[in-house]
mmCIF file of N, CA and C in Angstrom:
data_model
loop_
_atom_site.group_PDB
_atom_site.id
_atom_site.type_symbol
_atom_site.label_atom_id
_atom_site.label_comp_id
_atom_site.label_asym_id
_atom_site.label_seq_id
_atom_site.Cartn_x
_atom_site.Cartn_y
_atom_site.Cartn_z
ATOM 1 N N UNK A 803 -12.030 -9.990 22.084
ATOM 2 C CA UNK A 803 -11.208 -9.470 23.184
ATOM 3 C C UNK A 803 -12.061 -8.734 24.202
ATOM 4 N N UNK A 804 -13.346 -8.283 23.949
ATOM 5 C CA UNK A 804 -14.079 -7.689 24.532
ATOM 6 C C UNK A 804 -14.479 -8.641 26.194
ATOM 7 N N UNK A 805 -14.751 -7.484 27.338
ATOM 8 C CA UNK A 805 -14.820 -8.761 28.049
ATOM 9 C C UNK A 805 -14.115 -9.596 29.035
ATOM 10 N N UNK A 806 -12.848 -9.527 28.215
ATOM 11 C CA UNK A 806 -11.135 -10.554 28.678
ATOM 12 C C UNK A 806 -10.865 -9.552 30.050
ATOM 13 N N UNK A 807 -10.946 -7.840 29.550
ATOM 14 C CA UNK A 807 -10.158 -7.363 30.506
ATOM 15 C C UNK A 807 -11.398 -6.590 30.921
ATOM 16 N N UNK A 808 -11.961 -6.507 32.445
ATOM 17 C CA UNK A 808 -12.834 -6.051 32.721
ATOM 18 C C UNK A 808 -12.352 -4.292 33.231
ATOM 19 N N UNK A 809 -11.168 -4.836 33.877
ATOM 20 C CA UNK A 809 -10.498 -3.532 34.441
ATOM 21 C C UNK A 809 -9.508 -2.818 33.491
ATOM 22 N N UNK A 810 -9.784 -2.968 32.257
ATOM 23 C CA UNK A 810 -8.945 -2.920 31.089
ATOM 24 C C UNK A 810 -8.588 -0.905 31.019
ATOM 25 N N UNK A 811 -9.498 -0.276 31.470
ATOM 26 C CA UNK A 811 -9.566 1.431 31.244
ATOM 27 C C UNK A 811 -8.138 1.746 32.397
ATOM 28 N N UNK A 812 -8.354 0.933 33.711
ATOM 29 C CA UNK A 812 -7.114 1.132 34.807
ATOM 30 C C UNK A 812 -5.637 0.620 33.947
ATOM 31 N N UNK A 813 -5.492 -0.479 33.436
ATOM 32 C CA UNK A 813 -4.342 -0.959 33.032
ATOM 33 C C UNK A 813 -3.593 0.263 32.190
ATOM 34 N N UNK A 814 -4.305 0.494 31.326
ATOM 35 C CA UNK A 814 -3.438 1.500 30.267
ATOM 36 C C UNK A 814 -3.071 2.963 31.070
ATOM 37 N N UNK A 815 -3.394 3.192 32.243
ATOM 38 C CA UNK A 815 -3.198 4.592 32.830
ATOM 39 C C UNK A 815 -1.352 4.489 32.685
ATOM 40 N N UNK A 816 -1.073 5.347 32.208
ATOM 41 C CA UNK A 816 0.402 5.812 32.474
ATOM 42 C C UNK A 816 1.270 5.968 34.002
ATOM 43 N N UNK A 817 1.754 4.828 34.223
ATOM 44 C CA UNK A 817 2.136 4.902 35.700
ATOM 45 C C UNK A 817 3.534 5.913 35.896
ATOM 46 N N UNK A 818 4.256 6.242 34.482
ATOM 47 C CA UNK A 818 5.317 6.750 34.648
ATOM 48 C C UNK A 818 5.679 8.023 34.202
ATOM 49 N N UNK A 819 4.355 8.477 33.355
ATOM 50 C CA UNK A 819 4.240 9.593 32.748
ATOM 51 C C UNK A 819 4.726 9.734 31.482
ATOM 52 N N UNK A 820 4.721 8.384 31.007
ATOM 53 C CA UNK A 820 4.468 8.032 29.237
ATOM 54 C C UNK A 820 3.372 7.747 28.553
ATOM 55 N N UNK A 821 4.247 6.899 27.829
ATOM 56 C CA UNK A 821 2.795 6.511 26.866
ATOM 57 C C UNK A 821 2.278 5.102 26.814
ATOM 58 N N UNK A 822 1.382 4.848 26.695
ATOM 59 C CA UNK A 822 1.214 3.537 27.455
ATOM 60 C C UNK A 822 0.323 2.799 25.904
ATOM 61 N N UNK A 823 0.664 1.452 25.762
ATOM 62 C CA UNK A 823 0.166 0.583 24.294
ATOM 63 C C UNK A 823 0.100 -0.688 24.937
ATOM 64 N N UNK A 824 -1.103 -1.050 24.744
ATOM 65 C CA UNK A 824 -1.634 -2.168 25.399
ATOM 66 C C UNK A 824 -1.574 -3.384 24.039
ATOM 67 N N UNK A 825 -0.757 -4.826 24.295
ATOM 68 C CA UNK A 825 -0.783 -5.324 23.193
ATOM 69 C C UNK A 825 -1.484 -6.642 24.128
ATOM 70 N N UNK A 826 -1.755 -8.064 23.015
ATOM 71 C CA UNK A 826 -1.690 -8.956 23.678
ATOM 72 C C UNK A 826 -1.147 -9.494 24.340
ATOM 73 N N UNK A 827 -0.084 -9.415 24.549
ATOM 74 C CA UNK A 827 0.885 -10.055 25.247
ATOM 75 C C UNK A 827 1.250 -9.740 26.532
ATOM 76 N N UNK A 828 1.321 -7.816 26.689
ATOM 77 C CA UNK A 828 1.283 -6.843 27.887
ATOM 78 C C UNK A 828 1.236 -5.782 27.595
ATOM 79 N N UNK A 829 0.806 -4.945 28.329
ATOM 80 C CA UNK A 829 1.261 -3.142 28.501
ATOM 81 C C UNK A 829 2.687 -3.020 28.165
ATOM 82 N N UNK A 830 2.895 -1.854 27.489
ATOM 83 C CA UNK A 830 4.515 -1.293 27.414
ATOM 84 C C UNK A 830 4.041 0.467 27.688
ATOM 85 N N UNK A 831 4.796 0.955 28.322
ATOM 86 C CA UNK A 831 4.850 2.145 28.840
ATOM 87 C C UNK A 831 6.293 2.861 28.208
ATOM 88 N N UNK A 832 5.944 3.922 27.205
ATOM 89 C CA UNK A 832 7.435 4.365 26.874
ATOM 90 C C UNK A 832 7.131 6.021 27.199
ATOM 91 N N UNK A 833 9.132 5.508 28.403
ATOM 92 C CA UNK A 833 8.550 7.639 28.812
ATOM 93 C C UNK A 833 9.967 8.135 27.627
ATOM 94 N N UNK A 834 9.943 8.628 26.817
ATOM 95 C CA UNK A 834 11.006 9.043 26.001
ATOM 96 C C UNK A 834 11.286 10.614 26.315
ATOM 97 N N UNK A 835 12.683 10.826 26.578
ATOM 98 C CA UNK A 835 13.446 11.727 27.060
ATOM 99 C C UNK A 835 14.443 11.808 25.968
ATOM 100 N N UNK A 836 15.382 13.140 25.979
ATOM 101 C CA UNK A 836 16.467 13.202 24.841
ATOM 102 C C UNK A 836 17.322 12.704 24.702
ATOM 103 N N UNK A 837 17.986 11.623 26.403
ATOM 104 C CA UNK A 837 18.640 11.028 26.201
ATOM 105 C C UNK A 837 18.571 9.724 26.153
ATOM 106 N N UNK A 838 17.402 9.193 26.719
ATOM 107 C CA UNK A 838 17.126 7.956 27.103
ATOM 108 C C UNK A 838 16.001 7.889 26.845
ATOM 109 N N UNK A 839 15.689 6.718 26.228
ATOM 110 C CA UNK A 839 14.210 6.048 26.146
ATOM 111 C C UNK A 839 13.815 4.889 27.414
ATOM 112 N N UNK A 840 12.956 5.166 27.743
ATOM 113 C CA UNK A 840 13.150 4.060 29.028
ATOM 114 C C UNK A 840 11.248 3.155 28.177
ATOM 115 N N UNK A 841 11.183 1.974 28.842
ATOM 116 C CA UNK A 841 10.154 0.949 28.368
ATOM 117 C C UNK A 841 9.741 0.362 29.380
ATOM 118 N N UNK A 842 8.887 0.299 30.294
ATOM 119 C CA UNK A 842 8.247 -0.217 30.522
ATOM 120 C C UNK A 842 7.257 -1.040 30.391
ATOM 121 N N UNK A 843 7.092 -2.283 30.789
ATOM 122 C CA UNK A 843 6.585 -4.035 30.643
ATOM 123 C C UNK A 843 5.455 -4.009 32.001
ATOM 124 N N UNK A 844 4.316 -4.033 31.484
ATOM 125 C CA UNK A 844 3.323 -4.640 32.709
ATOM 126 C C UNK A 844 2.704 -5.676 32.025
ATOM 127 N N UNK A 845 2.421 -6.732 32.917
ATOM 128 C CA UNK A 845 1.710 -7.814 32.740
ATOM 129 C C UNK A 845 0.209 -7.748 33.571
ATOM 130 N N UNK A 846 -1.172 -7.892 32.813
ATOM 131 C CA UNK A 846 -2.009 -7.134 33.404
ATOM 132 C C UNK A 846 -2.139 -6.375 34.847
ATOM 133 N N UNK A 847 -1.265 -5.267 34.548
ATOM 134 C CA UNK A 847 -0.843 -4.127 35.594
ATOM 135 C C UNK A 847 0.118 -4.638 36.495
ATOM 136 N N UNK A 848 0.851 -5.524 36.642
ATOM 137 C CA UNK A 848 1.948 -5.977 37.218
ATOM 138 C C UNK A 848 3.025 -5.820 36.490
ATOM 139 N N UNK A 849 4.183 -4.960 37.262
ATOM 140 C CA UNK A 849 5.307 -5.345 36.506
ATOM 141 C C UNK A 849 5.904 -6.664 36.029
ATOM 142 N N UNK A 850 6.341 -6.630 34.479
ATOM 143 C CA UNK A 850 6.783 -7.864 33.978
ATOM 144 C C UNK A 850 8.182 -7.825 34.300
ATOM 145 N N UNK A 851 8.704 -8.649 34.400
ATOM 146 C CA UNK A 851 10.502 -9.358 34.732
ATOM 147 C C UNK A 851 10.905 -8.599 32.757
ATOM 148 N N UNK A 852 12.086 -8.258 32.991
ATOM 149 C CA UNK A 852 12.664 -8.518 31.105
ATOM 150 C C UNK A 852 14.174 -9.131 31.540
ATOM 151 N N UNK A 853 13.700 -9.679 32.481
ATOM 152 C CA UNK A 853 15.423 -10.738 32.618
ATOM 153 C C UNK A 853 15.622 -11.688 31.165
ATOM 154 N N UNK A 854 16.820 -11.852 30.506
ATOM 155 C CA UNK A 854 16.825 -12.166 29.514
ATOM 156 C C UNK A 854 16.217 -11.534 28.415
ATOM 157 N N UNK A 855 15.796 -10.409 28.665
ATOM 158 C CA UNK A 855 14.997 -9.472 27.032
ATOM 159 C C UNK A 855 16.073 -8.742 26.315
ATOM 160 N N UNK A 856 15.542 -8.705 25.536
ATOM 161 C CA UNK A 856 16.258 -7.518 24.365
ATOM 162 C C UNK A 856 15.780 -7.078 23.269
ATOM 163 N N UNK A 857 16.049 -6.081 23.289
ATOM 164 C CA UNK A 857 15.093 -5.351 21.674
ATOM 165 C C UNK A 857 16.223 -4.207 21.492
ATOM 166 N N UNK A 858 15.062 -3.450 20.508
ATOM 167 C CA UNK A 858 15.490 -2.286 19.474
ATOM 168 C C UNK A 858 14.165 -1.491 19.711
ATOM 169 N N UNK A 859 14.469 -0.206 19.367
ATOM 170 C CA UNK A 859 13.935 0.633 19.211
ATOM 171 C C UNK A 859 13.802 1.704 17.404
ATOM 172 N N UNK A 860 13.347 1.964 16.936
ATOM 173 C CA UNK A 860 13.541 2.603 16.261
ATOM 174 C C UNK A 860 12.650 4.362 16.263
ATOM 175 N N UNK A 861 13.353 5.130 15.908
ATOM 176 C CA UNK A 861 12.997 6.822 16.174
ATOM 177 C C UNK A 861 12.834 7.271 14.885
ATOM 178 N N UNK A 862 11.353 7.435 14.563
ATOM 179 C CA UNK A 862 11.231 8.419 13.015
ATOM 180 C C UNK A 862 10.784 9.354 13.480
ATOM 181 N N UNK A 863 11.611 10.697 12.853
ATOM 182 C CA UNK A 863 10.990 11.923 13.245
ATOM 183 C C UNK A 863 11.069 12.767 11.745
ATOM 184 N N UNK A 864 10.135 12.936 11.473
ATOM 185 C CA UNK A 864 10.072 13.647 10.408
ATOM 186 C C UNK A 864 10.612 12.711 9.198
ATOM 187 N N UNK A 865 11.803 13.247 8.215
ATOM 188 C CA UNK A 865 12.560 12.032 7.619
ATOM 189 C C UNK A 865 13.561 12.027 8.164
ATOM 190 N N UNK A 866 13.968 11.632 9.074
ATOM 191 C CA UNK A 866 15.247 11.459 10.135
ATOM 192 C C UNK A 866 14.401 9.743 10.652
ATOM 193 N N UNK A 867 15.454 8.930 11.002
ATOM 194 C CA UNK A 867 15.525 7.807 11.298
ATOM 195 C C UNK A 867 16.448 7.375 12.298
ATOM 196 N N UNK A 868 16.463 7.256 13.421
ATOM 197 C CA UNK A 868 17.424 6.217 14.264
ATOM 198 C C UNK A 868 17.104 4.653 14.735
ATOM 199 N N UNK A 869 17.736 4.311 15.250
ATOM 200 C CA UNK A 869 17.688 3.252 15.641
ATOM 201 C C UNK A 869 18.779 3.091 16.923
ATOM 202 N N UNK A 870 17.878 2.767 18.298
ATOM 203 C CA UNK A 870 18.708 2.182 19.286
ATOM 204 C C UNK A 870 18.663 0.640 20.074
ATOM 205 N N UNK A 871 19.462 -0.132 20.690
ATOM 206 C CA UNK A 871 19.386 -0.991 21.221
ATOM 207 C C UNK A 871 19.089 -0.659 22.463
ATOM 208 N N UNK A 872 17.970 -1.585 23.081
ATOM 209 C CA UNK A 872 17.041 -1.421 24.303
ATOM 210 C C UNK A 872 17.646 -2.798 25.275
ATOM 211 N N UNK A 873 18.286 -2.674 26.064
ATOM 212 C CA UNK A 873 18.919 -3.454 27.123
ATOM 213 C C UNK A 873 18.257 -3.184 28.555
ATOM 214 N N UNK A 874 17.599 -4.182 28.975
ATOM 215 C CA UNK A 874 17.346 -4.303 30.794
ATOM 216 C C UNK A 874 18.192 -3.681 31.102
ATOM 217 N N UNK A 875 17.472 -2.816 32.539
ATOM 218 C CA UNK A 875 17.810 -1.399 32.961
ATOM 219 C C UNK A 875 16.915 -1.482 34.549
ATOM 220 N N UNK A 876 16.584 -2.667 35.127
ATOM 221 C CA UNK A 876 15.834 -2.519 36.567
ATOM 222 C C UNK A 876 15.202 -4.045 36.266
ATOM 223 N N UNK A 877 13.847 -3.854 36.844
ATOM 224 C CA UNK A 877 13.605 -5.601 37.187
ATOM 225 C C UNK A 877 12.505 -5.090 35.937
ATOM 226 N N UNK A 878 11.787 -4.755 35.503
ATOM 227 C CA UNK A 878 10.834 -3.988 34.670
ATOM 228 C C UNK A 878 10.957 -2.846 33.359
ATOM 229 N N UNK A 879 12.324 -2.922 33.107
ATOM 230 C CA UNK A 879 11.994 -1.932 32.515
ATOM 231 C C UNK A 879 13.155 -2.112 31.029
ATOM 232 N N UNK A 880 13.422 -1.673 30.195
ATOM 233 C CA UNK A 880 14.605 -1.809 29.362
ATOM 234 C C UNK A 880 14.843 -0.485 28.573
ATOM 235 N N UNK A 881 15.856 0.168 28.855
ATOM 236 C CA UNK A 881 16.757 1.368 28.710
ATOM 237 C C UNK A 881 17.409 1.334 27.238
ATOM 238 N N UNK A 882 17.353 2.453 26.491
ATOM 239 C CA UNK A 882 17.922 3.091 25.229
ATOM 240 C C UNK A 882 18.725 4.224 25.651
ATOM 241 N N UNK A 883 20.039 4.738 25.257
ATOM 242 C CA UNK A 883 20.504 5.896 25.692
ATOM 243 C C UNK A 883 21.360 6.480 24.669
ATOM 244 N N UNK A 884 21.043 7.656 24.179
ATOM 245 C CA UNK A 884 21.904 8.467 23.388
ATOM 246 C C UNK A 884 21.036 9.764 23.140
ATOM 247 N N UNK A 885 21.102 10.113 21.854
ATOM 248 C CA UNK A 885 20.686 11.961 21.641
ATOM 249 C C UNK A 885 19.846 11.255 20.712
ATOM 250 N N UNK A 886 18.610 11.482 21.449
ATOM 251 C CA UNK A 886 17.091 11.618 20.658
ATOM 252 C C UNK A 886 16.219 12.662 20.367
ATOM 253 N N UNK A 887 15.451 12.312 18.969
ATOM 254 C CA UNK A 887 14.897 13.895 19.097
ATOM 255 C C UNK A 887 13.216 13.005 19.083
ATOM 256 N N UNK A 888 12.556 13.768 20.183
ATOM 257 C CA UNK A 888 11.594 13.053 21.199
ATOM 258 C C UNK A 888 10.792 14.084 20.860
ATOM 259 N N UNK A 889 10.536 15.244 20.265
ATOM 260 C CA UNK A 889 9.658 15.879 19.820
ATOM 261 C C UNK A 889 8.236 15.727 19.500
ATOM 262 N N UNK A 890 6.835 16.443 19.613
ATOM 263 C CA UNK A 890 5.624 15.777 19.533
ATOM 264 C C UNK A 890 5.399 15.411 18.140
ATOM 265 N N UNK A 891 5.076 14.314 17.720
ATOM 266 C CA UNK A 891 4.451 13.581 16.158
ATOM 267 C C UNK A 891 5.892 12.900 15.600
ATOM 268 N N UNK A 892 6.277 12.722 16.717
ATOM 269 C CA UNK A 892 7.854 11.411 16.727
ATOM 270 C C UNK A 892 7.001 10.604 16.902
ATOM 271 N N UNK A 893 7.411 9.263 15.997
ATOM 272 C CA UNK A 893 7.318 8.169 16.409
ATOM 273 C C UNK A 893 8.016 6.654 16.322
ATOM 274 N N UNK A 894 7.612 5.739 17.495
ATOM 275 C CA UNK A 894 8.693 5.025 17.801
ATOM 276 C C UNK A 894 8.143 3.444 17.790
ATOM 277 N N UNK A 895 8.882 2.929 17.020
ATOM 278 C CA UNK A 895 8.456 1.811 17.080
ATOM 279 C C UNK A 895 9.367 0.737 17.855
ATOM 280 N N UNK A 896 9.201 -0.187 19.041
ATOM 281 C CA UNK A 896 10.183 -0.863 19.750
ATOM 282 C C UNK A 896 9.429 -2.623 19.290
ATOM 283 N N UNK A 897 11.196 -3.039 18.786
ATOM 284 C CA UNK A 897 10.810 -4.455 19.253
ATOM 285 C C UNK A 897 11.922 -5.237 20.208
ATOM 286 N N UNK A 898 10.690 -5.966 21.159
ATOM 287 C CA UNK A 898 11.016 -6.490 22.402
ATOM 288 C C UNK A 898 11.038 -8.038 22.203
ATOM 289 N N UNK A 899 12.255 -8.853 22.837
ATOM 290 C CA UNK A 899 12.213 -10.113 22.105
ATOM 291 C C UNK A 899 11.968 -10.644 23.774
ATOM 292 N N UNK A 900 11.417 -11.215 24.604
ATOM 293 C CA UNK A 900 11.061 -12.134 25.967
ATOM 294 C C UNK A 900 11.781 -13.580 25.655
ATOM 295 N N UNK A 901 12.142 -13.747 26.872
ATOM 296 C CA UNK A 901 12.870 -15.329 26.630
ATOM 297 C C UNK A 901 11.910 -16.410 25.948
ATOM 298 N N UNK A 902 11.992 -17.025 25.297
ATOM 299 C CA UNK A 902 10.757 -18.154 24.797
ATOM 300 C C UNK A 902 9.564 -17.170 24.075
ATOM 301 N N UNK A 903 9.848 -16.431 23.660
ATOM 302 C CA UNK A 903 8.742 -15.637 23.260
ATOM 303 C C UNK A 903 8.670 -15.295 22.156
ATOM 304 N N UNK A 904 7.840 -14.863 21.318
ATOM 305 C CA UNK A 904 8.255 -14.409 19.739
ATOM 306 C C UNK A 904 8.470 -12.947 19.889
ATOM 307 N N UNK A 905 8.714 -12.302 18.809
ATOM 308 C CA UNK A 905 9.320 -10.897 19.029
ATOM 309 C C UNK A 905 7.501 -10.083 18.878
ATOM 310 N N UNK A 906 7.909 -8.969 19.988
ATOM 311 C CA UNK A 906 6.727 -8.247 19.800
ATOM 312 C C UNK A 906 6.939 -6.742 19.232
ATOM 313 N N UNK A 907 6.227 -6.176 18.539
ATOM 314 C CA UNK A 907 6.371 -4.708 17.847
ATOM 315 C C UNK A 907 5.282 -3.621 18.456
ATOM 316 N N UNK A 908 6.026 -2.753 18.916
ATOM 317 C CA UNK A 908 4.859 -1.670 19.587
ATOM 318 C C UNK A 908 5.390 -0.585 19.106
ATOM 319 N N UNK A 909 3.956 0.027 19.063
ATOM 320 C CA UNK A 909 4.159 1.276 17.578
ATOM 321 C C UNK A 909 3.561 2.377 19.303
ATOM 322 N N UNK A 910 4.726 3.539 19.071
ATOM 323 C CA UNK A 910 4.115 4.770 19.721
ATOM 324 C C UNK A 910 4.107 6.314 19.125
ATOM 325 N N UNK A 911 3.390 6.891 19.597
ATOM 326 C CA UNK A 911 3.220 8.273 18.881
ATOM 327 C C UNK A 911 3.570 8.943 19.959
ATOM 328 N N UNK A 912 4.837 10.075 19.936
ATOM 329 C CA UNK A 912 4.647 11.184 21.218
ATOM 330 C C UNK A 912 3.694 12.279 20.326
ATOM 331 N N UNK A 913 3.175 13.215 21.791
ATOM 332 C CA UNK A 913 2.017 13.871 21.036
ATOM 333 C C UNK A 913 2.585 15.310 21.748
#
Protein backbone atom coordinates (compact mmCIF):
# COMPACT_ATOMS: atom_id res chain seq x y z
CA UNK A 1 0.00 0.00 0.00
CA UNK A 2 2.96 2.07 0.45
CA UNK A 3 3.32 4.55 -2.33
CA UNK A 4 -0.58 4.18 -3.68
CA UNK A 5 -1.30 7.37 -1.75
CA UNK A 6 1.35 9.95 -2.11
CA UNK A 7 -0.80 12.71 -0.51
CA UNK A 8 -2.04 10.14 1.91
CA UNK A 9 -0.93 12.48 5.46
CA UNK A 10 -3.64 15.40 3.74
CA UNK A 11 -6.51 12.80 3.22
CA UNK A 12 -6.93 11.67 6.83
CA UNK A 13 -6.99 15.45 8.21
CA UNK A 14 -10.39 15.76 9.91
CA UNK A 15 -12.44 18.07 7.75
CA UNK A 16 -15.30 18.10 10.28
CA UNK A 17 -13.78 17.91 13.52
CA UNK A 18 -13.94 14.10 13.99
CA UNK A 19 -12.29 11.28 13.66
CA UNK A 20 -11.11 10.28 10.61
CA UNK A 21 -10.19 6.06 9.54
CA UNK A 22 -8.80 5.61 6.40
CA UNK A 23 -9.86 2.11 4.93
CA UNK A 24 -9.41 0.68 1.47
CA UNK A 25 -12.19 1.47 0.08
CA UNK A 26 -12.40 5.37 1.55
CA UNK A 27 -12.00 7.78 4.39
CA UNK A 28 -14.93 7.79 6.95
CA UNK A 29 -14.97 10.76 9.21
CA UNK A 30 -17.14 10.19 12.44
CA UNK A 31 -18.00 13.53 14.41
CA UNK A 32 -20.08 11.82 17.36
CA UNK A 33 -22.26 14.09 19.44
CA UNK A 34 -24.93 12.93 22.22
CA UNK A 35 -27.43 12.99 19.97
CA UNK A 36 -26.35 12.21 16.69
CA UNK A 37 -23.61 10.42 15.16
CA UNK A 38 -22.99 11.89 11.87
CA UNK A 39 -20.33 9.74 9.14
CA UNK A 40 -18.72 11.00 6.81
CA UNK A 41 -17.52 9.17 3.26
CA UNK A 42 -14.50 10.64 1.27
CA UNK A 43 -13.27 9.06 -1.67
CA UNK A 44 -9.55 9.98 -1.92
CA UNK A 45 -10.52 13.39 -0.31
CA UNK A 46 -13.61 13.85 -2.33
CA UNK A 47 -16.81 13.55 -0.98
CA UNK A 48 -18.39 10.09 -1.66
CA UNK A 49 -22.30 9.98 -2.81
CA UNK A 50 -24.09 7.28 0.02
CA UNK A 51 -27.19 7.45 -2.27
CA UNK A 52 -28.53 4.05 -1.73
CA UNK A 53 -26.23 3.28 1.57
CA UNK A 54 -27.08 1.98 4.75
CA UNK A 55 -25.49 0.77 7.80
CA UNK A 56 -25.37 0.43 11.58
CA UNK A 57 -23.48 1.69 13.99
CA UNK A 58 -22.66 0.15 17.11
CA UNK A 59 -21.63 2.23 20.68
CA UNK A 60 -19.48 0.32 23.40
CA UNK A 61 -18.85 2.30 26.24
CA UNK A 62 -17.55 0.74 29.02
CA UNK A 63 -20.01 -2.49 29.38
CA UNK A 64 -22.91 -0.62 27.98
CA UNK A 65 -23.68 -1.47 24.32
CA UNK A 66 -25.95 0.27 21.72
CA UNK A 67 -26.65 -0.05 18.53
CA UNK A 68 -28.04 2.54 15.92
CA UNK A 69 -29.21 2.59 12.33
CA UNK A 70 -27.15 5.03 10.09
CA UNK A 71 -29.44 6.42 7.19
CA UNK A 72 -28.23 9.15 4.40
CA UNK A 73 -28.50 12.49 5.85
CA UNK A 74 -26.92 15.03 2.81
CA UNK A 75 -25.11 14.00 -0.43
CA UNK A 76 -22.01 12.65 1.84
CA UNK A 77 -22.77 11.84 4.84
CA UNK A 78 -25.13 9.19 6.88
CA UNK A 79 -26.85 10.24 10.21
CA UNK A 80 -27.56 8.12 13.59
CA UNK A 81 -29.83 9.94 16.10
CA UNK A 82 -30.77 9.26 19.64
CA UNK A 83 -29.04 9.54 23.34
CA UNK A 84 -25.45 8.52 23.06
CA UNK A 85 -22.90 8.34 25.50
CA UNK A 86 -19.87 9.72 23.28
CA UNK A 87 -17.53 9.98 26.12
CA UNK A 88 -13.53 9.68 25.64
CA UNK A 89 -12.38 5.66 25.31
CA UNK A 90 -16.04 5.04 23.63
CA UNK A 91 -15.86 3.12 20.95
CA UNK A 92 -17.68 2.72 17.75
CA UNK A 93 -17.77 0.46 15.34
CA UNK A 94 -19.97 1.40 11.94
CA UNK A 95 -20.97 -0.86 9.21
CA UNK A 96 -21.63 0.82 5.92
CA UNK A 97 -23.21 -1.28 3.14
CA UNK A 98 -22.57 1.02 -0.69
CA UNK A 99 -24.77 -0.04 -3.51
CA UNK A 100 -22.88 -3.05 -5.28
CA UNK A 101 -20.48 -3.09 -2.63
CA UNK A 102 -19.62 -5.50 0.13
CA UNK A 103 -20.22 -4.32 3.63
CA UNK A 104 -17.40 -2.31 5.15
CA UNK A 105 -16.50 -2.19 9.11
CA UNK A 106 -14.78 0.85 10.62
CA UNK A 107 -13.61 0.62 14.05
CA UNK A 108 -13.31 4.25 15.95
CA UNK A 109 -11.96 5.31 19.24
CA UNK A 110 -13.20 8.80 20.74
CA UNK A 111 -10.28 10.01 22.77
Amino acid sequence: AAGKHQHAADDHKPLHGGVVVGTTVMDFELVAKPDVLTLHLRDHGKPASVKGASGKITILSGSDKAEATLTPAGDDKLEARGAFKTGPGTKLVATVTLPGKKPVNVRFALK
